[in-house]
XYZ file of C-alpha atoms in Angstrom:
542
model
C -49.832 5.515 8.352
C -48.908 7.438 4.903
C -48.424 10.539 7.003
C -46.431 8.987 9.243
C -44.182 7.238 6.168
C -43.671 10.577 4.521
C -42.766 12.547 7.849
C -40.341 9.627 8.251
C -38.726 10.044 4.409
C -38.659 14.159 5.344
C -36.399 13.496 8.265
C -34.378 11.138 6.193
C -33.686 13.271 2.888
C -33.013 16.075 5.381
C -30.128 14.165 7.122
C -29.150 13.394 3.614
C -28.798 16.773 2.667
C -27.172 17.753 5.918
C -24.092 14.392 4.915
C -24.174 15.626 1.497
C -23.362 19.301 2.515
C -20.703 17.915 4.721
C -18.995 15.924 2.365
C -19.195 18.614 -0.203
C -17.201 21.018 1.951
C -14.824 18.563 2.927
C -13.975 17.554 -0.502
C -12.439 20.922 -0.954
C -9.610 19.664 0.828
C -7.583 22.559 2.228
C -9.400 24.837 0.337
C -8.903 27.300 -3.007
C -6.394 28.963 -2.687
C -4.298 25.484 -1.312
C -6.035 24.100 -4.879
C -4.786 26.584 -6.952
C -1.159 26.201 -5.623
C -1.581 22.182 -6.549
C -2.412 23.372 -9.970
C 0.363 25.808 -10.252
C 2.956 22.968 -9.930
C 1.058 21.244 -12.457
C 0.013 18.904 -9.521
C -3.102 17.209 -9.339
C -5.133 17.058 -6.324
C -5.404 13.972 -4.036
C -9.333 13.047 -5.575
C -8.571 14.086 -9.127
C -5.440 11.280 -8.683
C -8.069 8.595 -7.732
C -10.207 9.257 -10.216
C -7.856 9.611 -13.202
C -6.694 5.732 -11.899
C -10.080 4.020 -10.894
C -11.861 2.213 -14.076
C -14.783 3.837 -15.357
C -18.109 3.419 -14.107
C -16.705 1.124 -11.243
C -17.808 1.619 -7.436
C -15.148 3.662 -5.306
C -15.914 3.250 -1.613
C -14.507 6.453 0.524
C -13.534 5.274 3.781
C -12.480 7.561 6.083
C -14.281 10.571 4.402
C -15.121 12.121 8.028
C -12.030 11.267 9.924
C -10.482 14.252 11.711
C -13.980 16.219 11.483
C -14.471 19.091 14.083
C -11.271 18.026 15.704
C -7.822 20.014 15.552
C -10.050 23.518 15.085
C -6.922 25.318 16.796
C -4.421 24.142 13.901
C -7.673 25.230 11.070
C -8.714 21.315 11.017
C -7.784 18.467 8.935
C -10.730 17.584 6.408
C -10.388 13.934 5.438
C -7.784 13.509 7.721
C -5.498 15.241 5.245
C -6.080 11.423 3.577
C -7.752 10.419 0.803
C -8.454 6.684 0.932
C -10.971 3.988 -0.469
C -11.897 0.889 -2.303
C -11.778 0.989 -5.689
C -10.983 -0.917 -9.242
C -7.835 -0.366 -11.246
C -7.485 -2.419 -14.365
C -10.353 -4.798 -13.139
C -8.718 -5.668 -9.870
C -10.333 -4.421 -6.326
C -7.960 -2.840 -4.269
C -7.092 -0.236 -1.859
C -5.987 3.309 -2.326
C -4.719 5.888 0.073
C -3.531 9.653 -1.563
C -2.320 11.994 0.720
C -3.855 15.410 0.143
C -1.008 17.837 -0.169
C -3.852 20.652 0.176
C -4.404 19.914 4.070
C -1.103 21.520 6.238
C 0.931 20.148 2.816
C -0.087 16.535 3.830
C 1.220 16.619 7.454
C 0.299 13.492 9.324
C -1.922 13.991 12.556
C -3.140 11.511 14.862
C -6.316 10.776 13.032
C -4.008 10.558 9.655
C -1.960 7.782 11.088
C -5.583 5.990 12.232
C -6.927 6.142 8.943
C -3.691 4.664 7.283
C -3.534 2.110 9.670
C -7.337 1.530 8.888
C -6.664 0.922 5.397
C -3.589 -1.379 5.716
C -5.736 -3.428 8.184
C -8.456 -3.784 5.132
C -5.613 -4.744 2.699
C -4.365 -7.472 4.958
C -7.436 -8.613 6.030
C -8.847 -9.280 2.400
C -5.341 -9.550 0.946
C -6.437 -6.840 -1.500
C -3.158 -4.843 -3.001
C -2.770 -1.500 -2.157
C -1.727 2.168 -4.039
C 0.172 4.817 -2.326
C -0.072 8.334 -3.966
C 2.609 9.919 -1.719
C 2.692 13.733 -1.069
C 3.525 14.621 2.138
C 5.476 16.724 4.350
C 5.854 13.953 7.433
C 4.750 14.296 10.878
C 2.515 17.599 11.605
C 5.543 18.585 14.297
C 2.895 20.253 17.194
C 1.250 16.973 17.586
C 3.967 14.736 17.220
C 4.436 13.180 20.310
C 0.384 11.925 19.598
C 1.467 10.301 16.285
C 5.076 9.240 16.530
C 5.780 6.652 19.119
C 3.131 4.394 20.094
C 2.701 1.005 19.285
C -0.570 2.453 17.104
C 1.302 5.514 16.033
C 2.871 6.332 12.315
C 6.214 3.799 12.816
C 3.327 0.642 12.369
C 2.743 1.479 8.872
C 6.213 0.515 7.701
C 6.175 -2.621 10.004
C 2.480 -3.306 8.288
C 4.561 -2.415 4.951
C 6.841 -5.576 5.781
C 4.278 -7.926 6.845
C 2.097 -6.927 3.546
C 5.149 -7.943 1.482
C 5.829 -11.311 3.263
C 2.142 -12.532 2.756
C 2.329 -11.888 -1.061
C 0.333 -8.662 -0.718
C 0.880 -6.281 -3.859
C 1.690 -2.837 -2.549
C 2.435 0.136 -5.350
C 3.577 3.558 -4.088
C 3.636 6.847 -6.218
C 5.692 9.451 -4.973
C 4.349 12.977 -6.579
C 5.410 15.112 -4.079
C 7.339 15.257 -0.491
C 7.989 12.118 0.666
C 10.132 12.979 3.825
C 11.939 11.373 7.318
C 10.380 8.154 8.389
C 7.928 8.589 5.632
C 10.536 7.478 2.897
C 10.280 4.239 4.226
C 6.616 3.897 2.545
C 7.369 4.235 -0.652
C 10.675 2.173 -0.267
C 9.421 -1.041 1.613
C 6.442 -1.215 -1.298
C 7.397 -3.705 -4.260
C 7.459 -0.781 -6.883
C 8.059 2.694 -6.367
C 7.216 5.038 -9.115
C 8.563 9.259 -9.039
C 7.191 12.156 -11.081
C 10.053 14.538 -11.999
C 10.532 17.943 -10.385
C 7.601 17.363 -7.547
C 8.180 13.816 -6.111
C 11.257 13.115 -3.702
C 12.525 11.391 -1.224
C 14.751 11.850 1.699
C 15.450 11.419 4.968
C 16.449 14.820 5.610
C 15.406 17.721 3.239
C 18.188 20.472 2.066
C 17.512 22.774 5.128
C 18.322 20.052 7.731
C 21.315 18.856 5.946
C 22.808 22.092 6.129
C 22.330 22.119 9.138
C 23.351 18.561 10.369
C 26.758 18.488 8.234
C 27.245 21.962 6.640
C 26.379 20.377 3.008
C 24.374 22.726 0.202
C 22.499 20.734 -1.603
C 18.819 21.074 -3.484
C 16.075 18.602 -2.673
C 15.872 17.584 -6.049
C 19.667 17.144 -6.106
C 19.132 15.204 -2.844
C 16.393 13.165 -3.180
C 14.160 13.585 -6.508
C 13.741 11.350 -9.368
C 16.193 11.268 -11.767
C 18.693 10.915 -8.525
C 16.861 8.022 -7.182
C 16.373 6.086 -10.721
C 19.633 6.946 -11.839
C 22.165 7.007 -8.716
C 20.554 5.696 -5.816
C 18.235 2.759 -7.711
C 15.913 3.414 -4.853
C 13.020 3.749 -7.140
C 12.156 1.925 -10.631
C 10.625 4.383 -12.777
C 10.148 8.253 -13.584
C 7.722 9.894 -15.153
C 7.151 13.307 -16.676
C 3.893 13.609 -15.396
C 1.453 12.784 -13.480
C -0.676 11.376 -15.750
C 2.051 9.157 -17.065
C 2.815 7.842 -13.718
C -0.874 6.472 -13.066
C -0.924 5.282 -16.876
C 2.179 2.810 -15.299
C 0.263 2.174 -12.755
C -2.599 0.832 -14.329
C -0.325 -1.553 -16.532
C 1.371 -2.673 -13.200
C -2.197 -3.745 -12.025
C -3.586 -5.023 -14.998
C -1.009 -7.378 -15.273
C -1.379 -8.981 -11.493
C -2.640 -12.948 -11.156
C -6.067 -13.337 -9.987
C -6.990 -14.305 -6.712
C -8.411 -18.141 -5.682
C -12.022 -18.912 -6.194
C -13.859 -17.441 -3.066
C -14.638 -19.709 -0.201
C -18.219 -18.238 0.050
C -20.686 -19.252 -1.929
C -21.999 -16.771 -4.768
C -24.784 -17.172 -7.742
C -25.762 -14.670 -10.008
C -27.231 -11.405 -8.587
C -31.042 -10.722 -8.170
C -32.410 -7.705 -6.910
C -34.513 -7.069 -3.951
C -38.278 -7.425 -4.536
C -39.296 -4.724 -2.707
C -38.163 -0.747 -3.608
C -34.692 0.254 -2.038
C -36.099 3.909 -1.576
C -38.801 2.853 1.197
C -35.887 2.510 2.936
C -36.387 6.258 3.872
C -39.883 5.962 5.033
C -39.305 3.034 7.265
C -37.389 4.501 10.234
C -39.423 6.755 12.203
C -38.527 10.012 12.787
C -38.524 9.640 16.526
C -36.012 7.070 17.051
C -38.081 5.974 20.173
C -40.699 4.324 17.923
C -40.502 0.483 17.218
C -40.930 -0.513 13.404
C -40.590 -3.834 11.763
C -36.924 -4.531 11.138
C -38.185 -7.087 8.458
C -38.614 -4.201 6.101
C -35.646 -3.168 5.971
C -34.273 -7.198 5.471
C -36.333 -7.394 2.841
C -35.472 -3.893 1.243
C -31.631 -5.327 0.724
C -31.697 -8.734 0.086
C -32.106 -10.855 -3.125
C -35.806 -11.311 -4.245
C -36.504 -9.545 -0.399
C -36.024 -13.593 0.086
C -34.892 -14.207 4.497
C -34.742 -17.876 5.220
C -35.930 -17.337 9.258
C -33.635 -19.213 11.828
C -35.713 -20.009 15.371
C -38.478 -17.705 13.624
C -40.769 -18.015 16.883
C -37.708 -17.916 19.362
C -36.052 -14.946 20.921
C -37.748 -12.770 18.732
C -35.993 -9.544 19.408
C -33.240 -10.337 17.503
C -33.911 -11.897 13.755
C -31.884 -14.443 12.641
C -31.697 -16.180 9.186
C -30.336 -16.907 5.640
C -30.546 -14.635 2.583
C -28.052 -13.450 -0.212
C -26.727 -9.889 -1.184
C -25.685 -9.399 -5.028
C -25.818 -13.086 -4.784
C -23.440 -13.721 -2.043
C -24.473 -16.270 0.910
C -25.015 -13.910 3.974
C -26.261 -14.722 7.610
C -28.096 -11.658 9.139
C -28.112 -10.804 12.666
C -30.296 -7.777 13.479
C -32.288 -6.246 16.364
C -36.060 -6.163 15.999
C -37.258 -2.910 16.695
C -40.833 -3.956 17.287
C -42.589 -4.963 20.491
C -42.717 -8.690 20.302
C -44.586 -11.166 22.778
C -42.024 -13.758 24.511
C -42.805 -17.521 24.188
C -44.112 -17.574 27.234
C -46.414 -14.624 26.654
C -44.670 -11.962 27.662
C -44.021 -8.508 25.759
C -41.023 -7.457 25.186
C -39.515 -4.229 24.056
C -38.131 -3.959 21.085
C -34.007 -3.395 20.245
C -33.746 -4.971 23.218
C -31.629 -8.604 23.717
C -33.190 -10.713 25.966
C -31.969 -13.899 26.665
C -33.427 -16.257 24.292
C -32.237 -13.504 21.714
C -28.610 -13.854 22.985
C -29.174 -17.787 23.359
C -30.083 -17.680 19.492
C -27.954 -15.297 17.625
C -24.884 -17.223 19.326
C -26.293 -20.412 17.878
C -26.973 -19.016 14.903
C -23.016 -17.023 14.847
C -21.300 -20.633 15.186
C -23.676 -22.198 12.722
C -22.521 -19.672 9.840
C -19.285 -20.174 11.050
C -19.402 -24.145 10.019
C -20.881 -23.546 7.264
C -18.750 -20.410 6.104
C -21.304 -18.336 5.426
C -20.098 -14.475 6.080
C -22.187 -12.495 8.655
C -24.163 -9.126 8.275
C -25.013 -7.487 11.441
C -28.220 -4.866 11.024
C -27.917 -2.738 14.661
C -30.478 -1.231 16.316
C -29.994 -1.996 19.823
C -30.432 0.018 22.897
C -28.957 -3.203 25.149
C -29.195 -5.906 26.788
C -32.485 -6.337 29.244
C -32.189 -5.297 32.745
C -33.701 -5.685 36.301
C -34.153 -8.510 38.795
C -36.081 -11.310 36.490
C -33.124 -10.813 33.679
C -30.651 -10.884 36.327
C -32.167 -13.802 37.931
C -32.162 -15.481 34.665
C -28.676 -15.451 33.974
C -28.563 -12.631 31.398
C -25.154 -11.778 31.873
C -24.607 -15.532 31.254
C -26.448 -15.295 27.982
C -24.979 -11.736 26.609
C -21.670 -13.961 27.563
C -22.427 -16.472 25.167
C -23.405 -14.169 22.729
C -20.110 -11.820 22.961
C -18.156 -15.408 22.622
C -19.529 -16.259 19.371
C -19.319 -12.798 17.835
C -15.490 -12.397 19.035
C -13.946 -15.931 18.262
C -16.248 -15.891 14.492
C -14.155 -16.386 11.987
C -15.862 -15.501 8.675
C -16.115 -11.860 7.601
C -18.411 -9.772 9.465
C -20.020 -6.608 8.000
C -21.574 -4.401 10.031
C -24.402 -1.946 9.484
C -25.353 0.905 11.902
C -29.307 1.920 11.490
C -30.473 3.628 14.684
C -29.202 2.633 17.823
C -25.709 1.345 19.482
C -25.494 1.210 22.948
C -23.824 -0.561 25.671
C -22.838 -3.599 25.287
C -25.348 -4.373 22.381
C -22.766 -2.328 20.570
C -20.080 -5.422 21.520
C -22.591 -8.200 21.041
C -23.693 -7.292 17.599
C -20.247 -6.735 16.317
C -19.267 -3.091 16.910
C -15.778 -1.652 16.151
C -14.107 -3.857 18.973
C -14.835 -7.163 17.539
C -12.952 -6.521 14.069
C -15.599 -6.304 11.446
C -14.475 -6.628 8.059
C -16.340 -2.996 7.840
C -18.621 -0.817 9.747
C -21.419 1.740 8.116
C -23.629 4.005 9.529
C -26.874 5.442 8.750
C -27.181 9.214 9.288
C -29.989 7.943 11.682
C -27.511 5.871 13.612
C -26.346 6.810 17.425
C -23.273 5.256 19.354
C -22.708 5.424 23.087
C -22.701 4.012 26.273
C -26.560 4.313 26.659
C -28.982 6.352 25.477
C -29.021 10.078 25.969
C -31.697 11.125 28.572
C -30.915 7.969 30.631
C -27.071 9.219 30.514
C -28.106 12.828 31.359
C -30.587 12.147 34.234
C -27.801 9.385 35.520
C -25.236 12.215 35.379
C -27.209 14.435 37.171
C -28.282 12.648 39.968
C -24.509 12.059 40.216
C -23.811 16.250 40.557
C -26.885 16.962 42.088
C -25.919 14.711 45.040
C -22.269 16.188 44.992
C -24.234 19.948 45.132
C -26.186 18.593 48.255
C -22.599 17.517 49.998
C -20.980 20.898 49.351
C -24.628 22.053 51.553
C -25.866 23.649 48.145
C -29.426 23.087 46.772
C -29.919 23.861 43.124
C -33.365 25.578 42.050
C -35.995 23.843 39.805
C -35.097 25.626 36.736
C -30.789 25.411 37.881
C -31.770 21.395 37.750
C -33.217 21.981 34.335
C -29.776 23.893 32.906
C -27.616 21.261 34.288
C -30.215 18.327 32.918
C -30.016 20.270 29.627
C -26.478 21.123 29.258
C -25.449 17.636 30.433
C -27.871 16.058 27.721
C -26.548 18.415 24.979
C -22.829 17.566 25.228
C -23.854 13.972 25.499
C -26.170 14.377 22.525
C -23.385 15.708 20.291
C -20.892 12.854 21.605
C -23.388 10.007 20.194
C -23.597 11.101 16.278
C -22.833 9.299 13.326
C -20.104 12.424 12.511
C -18.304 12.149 15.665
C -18.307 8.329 15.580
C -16.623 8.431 11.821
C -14.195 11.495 12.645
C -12.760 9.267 15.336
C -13.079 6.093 12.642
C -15.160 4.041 14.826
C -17.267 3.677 11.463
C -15.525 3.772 8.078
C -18.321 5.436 6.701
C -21.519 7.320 6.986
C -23.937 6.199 4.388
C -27.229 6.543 2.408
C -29.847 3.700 3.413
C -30.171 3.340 -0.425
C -26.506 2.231 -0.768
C -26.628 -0.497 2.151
C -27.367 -3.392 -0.331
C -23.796 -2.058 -2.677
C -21.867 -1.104 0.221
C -22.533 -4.576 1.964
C -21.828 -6.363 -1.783
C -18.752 -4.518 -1.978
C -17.700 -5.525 1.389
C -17.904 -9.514 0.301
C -16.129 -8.563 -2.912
C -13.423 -7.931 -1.036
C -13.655 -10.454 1.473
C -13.420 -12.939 -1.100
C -9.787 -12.147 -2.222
C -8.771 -13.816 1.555
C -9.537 -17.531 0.985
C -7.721 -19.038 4.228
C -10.545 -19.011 6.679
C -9.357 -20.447 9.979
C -10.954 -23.349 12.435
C -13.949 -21.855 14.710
C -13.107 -22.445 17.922
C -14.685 -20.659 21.089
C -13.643 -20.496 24.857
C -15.436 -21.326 27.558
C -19.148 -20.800 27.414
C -21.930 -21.443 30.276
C -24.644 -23.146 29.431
């Protein structure tokens, strides 16, 4: 068993060092020499603005770190999404921040940059959390724009999410310290205070070149649009700054001096930690992600005093349901036994998968911590819901129903955590992207798709194979093994933790060691958002 543990922690600090490695390169933005032109106009850089305005020693939470990865190779990529965005602490209030990184294509928006804003807006007015804008960008990246600029989900729904912020009491703060240009002006404008650094920040609808253009008028952009013409002519914005620095010193005032937030709804004590070692976290998923493993380890590696209060312990036993707290916050769990458990009537049954007792229970147990208010934590591991005639027969379809139901019309915050598997509809059923989690991690272990890759492959094959057999071709032995192999590699790459976060289907890819802090941080913010609405659900068979 010890061999097996430390062949398990191998694979794990290996996939560690792989997301480290990852996230090293893509904190260097768009590179040195992109850097060293920052510097030149005595500019900071998009993570050395963050840091000079979070509070020391506080957590920052990157979301978004992977968004954009391996996509737009042909225009040299967009690391970050050309967006630097997280959760972090200024002046002792959690909030959001979103810096544009003027190093990536001078902080052009692409599709994935207009996600990721959208993304963080939706966390802001979800957990009514304020939010900072460090502005410094050039607008729409023009070769993509008809995949950013129109569409209901496209760049035009930040400034409408700007005006519903401001009606429900939201703080917004925007710091312009660069381009701030076309539609883009709006930002800073529709935010409550809006804050320029001389000589580098403006604003304008149209920049010098295009006015010449448009009407024949010469005019310099910082004639046009920069600070002292927008604090002293236009009144658009309310302060200027020499510097940089100076301008996230005002910041911090502005925050420090905001009204606290309601007691929370949820119920919180004082924190205790788990009673069992964080780090075993490692050793506990096997390296083969086929093998089963107790998914009561893990519980117990991120809850207070490892303490799980068991909900129909002896029923439906491939999902686990029960009480616990996290940094002393009142959490239900819902998570997918990986082990093979036997059935109440005897039977074994696989384990990750949700049979229907398990969907029966978890549903029960969803409206329960609904009534109560109690937020929900979803642990997934799931390869789906159980197939073939004596399911079928069963009504498992009916059940998985019931199930979805709950998890779509709860009402308290949902935090999801990706450990191994996601697939099918288990994916919907224990609270995947779709059903609006407050936010969704992944382990570097985790895998998202439609089912599982060899069944995929071997489905797909038998689908081209037969197609070969039509056109009166018939493939050779090792021909059959290519196609098997090619069709399981691109499928393979398609179901990663990196390609799930560069598309933001996760916010984040995580170390198992910072579930407990990422899920604590989660509630933090949840808390700021104390109107919790009646649980209601729609029609469920019984």
């Amino acid at each position: 068993m010890n061999l097996e543990f430390n062949r398990n922690d191998d694979t794990m600090r290996m996939l560690l060092s792989q997301l480290r490695t990852r996230l090293d390169k893509i904190m260097q933005g768009g590179g040195k020499r992109s850097v060293e032109k920052q510097k030149e106009r005595n500019k900071l850089t998009a993570r050395e603005r963050i840091n000079y305005l979070i509070d020391k020693d506080s957590a920052f939470i990157e979301i978004g770190a992977f968004a954009g990865y391996e996509m737009y190779e042909e225009y040299g990529g967009c690391p970050a999404g050309g967006t630097v965005a997280g959760l972090g602490y200024v002046s002792g209030h959690q909030c959001v921040m979103v810096a544009n990184d003027q190093t990536v294509k001078a902080g052009a928006w692409f599709p994935v940059t207009g996600k990721k804003n959208l993304r963080m807006q939706e966390i802001a007015m979800e957990n009514k959390l304020p939010i900072i804008y460090l502005v410094d960008s050039a607008g729409v990246f023009l070769p993509m724009q008809d995949e950013i600029f129109p569409d209901k989900e496209h760049f035009g729904r930040i400034f409408r999410n700007n005006a519903q912020m401001s009606a429900m009491g939201i703080t917004q703060l925007a710091a312009v310290m660069g381009a701030c240009v076309a539609g883009g002006a709006y930002l800073p404008i529709m935010s409550d205070e809006t804050l320029m650094v001389e000589g580098n920040g403006s604003i304008f609808l149209a920049g010098s070149y295009l006015v010449k253009a448009a009407i024949g008028e010469d005019i310099g952009n910082e004639q046009l649009g920069g600070a002292v013409t927008h604090t002293e002519i236009s009144g658009i914005a309310d302060y200027k700054f020499k510097t940089e620095e100076e301008c996230l010193e005002q910041i911090k005032k502005i925050m420090s001096r905001l009204g606290h937030h309601k007691e929370p709804v949820f119920d919180h004590t004082s924190p205790l930690p788990p009673g069992k070692n964080a780090n075993d976290l490692y050793s506990i998923i096997p390296a083969d992600a086929a093998k089963a493993y107790d998914m009561l380890d893990i519980i117990e590696r991120i809850v207070d005093k490892s303490a799980f209060e068991q909900f129909k312990e002896d029923y439906g036993k491939t999902i686990l349901c029960g009480y616990a707290r996290i940094e002393g916050w009142a959490v239900g769990i819902v998570a997918n036994q990986r082990k093979i458990v036997k059935s109440k009537k005897g039977e074994m049954q696989m384990g990750g998968v949700i049979y229907n007792d398990s969907a029966d229970k978890a549903a029960r147990f969803i409206m329960n911590c609904n009534q109560k208010k109690i937020p929900l934590v979803f642990l997934q591991d799931v390869t789906g819901f159980m197939v073939g005639s004596r399911s079928e027969h069963a009504g498992i379809i009916k059940d998985g129903a019931k199930l979805v139901n709950a998890v779509a019309n709860s009402v308290v915050p949902k935090i999801t955590i990706i450990i191994g598997n996601s697939y099918g509809a288990g994916n919907y059923a224990m609270c995947g992207k779709a059903y609006d989690p407050r936010f969704i991690f992944a382990w570097p272990t985790a895998k998202i798709a439609v089912m599982g890759g060899e069944q995929a492959a071997k489905t797909l094959l038998q689908i081209q194979m037969a197609s070969l057999k039509a056109e009166g071709k018939t493939p050779t032995a090792e021909e059959e093994k290519n196609l098997l192999d090619e069709i399981k590699g691109r499928y393979d790459r398609q179901t990663t933790p990196y390609y799930a976060a560069s598309r933001l289907w996760i916010d984040a890819i995580i170390d198992p060691a910072d579930t407990r802090k990422m899920i604590a941080e989660g509630l933090k913010a949840a808390s700021h958002n104390t109107e919790i609405k009646e649980f209601k659900t729609g029609v469920i068979q019984v």
